[in-house]
Tab-separated table of C-alpha atoms in Angstrom:
chain	number	residue	atom	x	y	z
G	1	UNK	CA	53.020	-3.090	-1.160
G	2	UNK	CA	55.807	-4.819	-3.021
G	3	UNK	CA	55.695	-6.211	-6.485
G	4	UNK	CA	56.067	-9.861	-7.159
G	5	UNK	CA	59.081	-10.762	-9.321
G	6	UNK	CA	58.168	-12.503	-12.423
G	7	UNK	CA	60.028	-15.663	-13.386
G	8	UNK	CA	60.428	-17.171	-17.016
G	9	UNK	CA	60.520	-20.924	-16.714
G	10	UNK	CA	60.897	-23.398	-19.517
G	11	UNK	CA	60.432	-27.162	-20.242
G	12	UNK	CA	60.137	-29.547	-23.125
G	13	UNK	CA	57.498	-32.088	-23.190
G	14	UNK	CA	56.404	-35.213	-25.238
G	15	UNK	CA	52.817	-36.074	-25.840
G	16	UNK	CA	52.737	-39.736	-24.547
G	17	UNK	CA	48.791	-40.194	-24.799
G	18	UNK	CA	46.323	-39.098	-27.457
G	19	UNK	CA	42.627	-40.215	-27.438
G	20	UNK	CA	40.304	-38.394	-29.945
G	21	UNK	CA	36.536	-38.723	-30.377
G	22	UNK	CA	34.704	-36.869	-33.125
G	23	UNK	CA	31.415	-35.285	-32.766
G	24	UNK	CA	29.024	-33.348	-34.909
G	25	UNK	CA	26.951	-30.189	-34.506
G	26	UNK	CA	24.493	-29.208	-37.246
G	27	UNK	CA	25.959	-26.464	-39.466
G	28	UNK	CA	29.515	-26.783	-38.408
G	29	UNK	CA	31.745	-26.031	-41.229
G	30	UNK	CA	34.741	-28.544	-40.339
G	31	UNK	CA	35.765	-31.496	-38.188
G	32	UNK	CA	34.994	-31.222	-34.477
G	33	UNK	CA	36.685	-33.466	-31.770
G	34	UNK	CA	37.204	-34.016	-28.113
G	35	UNK	CA	40.652	-35.005	-27.119
G	36	UNK	CA	42.356	-36.236	-24.023
G	37	UNK	CA	46.248	-35.653	-24.249
G	38	UNK	CA	48.820	-37.012	-21.793
G	39	UNK	CA	52.082	-35.152	-21.621
G	40	UNK	CA	55.611	-35.862	-19.953
G	41	UNK	CA	57.655	-32.752	-19.171
G	42	UNK	CA	61.415	-32.311	-18.625
G	43	UNK	CA	63.554	-29.229	-17.851
G	44	UNK	CA	62.652	-26.526	-15.337
G	45	UNK	CA	59.100	-27.938	-15.670
G	46	UNK	CA	59.190	-31.646	-14.760
G	47	UNK	CA	56.167	-33.886	-14.330
G	48	UNK	CA	53.105	-34.983	-16.317
G	49	UNK	CA	49.780	-33.554	-17.188
G	50	UNK	CA	46.455	-34.497	-18.533
G	51	UNK	CA	44.697	-32.090	-21.001
G	52	UNK	CA	41.058	-32.108	-22.167
G	53	UNK	CA	40.904	-30.300	-25.622
G	54	UNK	CA	37.976	-29.210	-27.861
G	55	UNK	CA	39.222	-29.082	-31.377
G	56	UNK	CA	37.958	-27.721	-34.712
G	57	UNK	CA	39.528	-27.666	-38.001
G	58	UNK	CA	39.143	-27.633	-41.800
G	59	UNK	CA	41.337	-27.338	-44.785
G	60	UNK	CA	42.305	-23.707	-44.058
G	61	UNK	CA	43.099	-23.900	-40.437
G	62	UNK	CA	42.374	-25.154	-36.839
G	63	UNK	CA	41.839	-24.195	-33.413
G	64	UNK	CA	41.424	-25.682	-29.806
G	65	UNK	CA	40.566	-24.807	-26.272
G	66	UNK	CA	41.887	-26.824	-23.315
G	67	UNK	CA	42.065	-27.339	-19.501
G	68	UNK	CA	45.139	-29.008	-18.555
G	69	UNK	CA	46.060	-30.334	-15.082
G	70	UNK	CA	49.884	-30.476	-14.452
G	71	UNK	CA	51.411	-32.449	-11.534
G	72	UNK	CA	55.222	-32.136	-10.881
G	73	UNK	CA	57.727	-29.431	-10.201
G	74	UNK	CA	58.071	-25.875	-11.504
G	75	UNK	CA	61.463	-24.502	-10.902
G	76	UNK	CA	61.945	-26.975	-8.105
G	77	UNK	CA	58.514	-26.254	-6.387
G	78	UNK	CA	56.449	-29.320	-6.169
G	79	UNK	CA	52.558	-29.259	-6.614
G	80	UNK	CA	49.856	-29.139	-9.264
G	81	UNK	CA	48.067	-26.434	-11.184
G	82	UNK	CA	45.476	-25.987	-13.879
G	83	UNK	CA	46.359	-24.229	-17.118
G	84	UNK	CA	43.607	-22.958	-19.502
G	85	UNK	CA	44.950	-22.463	-22.933
G	86	UNK	CA	43.859	-22.107	-26.721
G	87	UNK	CA	45.531	-22.031	-29.991
G	88	UNK	CA	44.967	-21.217	-33.661
G	89	UNK	CA	46.723	-22.607	-36.773
G	90	UNK	CA	46.349	-21.148	-40.301
G	91	UNK	CA	48.351	-22.741	-42.818
G	92	UNK	CA	51.913	-23.102	-41.355
G	93	UNK	CA	51.421	-20.242	-38.774
G	94	UNK	CA	50.387	-21.238	-35.403
G	95	UNK	CA	49.976	-19.706	-31.816
G	96	UNK	CA	49.044	-21.110	-28.612
G	97	UNK	CA	48.912	-19.413	-25.221
G	98	UNK	CA	47.053	-19.343	-21.953
G	99	UNK	CA	46.937	-18.629	-18.073
G	100	UNK	CA	47.257	-20.604	-14.945
G	101	UNK	CA	43.793	-20.677	-13.362
G	102	UNK	CA	44.076	-18.417	-10.248
G	103	UNK	CA	43.887	-20.388	-7.005
G	104	UNK	CA	44.360	-23.686	-8.816
G	105	UNK	CA	47.955	-24.287	-7.433
G	106	UNK	CA	48.510	-26.899	-4.831
G	107	UNK	CA	51.437	-27.453	-2.243
G	108	UNK	CA	54.451	-25.407	-3.098
G	109	UNK	CA	52.624	-24.179	-6.240
G	110	UNK	CA	49.731	-22.883	-4.180
G	111	UNK	CA	50.492	-19.177	-4.982
G	112	UNK	CA	51.567	-19.639	-8.597
G	113	UNK	CA	49.975	-17.093	-11.131
G	114	UNK	CA	50.785	-16.063	-14.784
G	115	UNK	CA	50.877	-16.874	-18.419
G	116	UNK	CA	51.706	-19.966	-20.448
G	117	UNK	CA	52.927	-20.241	-24.032
G	118	UNK	CA	53.159	-23.514	-25.951
G	119	UNK	CA	55.393	-23.875	-29.161
G	120	UNK	CA	56.961	-26.461	-31.358
G	121	UNK	CA	60.342	-26.152	-32.813
G	122	UNK	CA	61.447	-27.200	-36.376
G	123	UNK	CA	62.531	-30.641	-35.121
G	124	UNK	CA	59.037	-31.313	-33.705
G	125	UNK	CA	59.898	-30.817	-30.009
G	126	UNK	CA	57.173	-29.335	-27.942
G	127	UNK	CA	57.942	-26.579	-25.338
G	128	UNK	CA	56.065	-24.843	-22.617
G	129	UNK	CA	57.173	-21.470	-21.291
G	130	UNK	CA	55.736	-19.989	-18.246
G	131	UNK	CA	55.922	-16.372	-17.024
G	132	UNK	CA	54.796	-16.522	-13.484
G	133	UNK	CA	55.071	-15.168	-9.944
G	134	UNK	CA	55.092	-17.122	-6.744
G	135	UNK	CA	52.782	-15.377	-4.247
């Protein structure tokens, strides 16, 4: 059995749509919201996505969980995939990562598997780094 080669693939993205709806749960110590975010990607990851997020925040920090459906190309391979990701922020420190849902890839991305890391640089540009294998 041979090991699959892992590829590191990077792209930048802008958030082109953001629809937020607040909700309440008795006893919650902060603000809760459901968000639909639309993203446009360029670079080795090119295409668009729609993410559904559940967010929670207060004056000390914030967090989210999301399911994101991406359609486009990853390293020249066309298809779609679902990324499940999450993040936490405490003060100015933030971390966000996730995984591609196994079996969620279509077309030339049918066998994609791996991890995702989201970041934002000092200029405010958002980035996605995938560490993946292609079946």
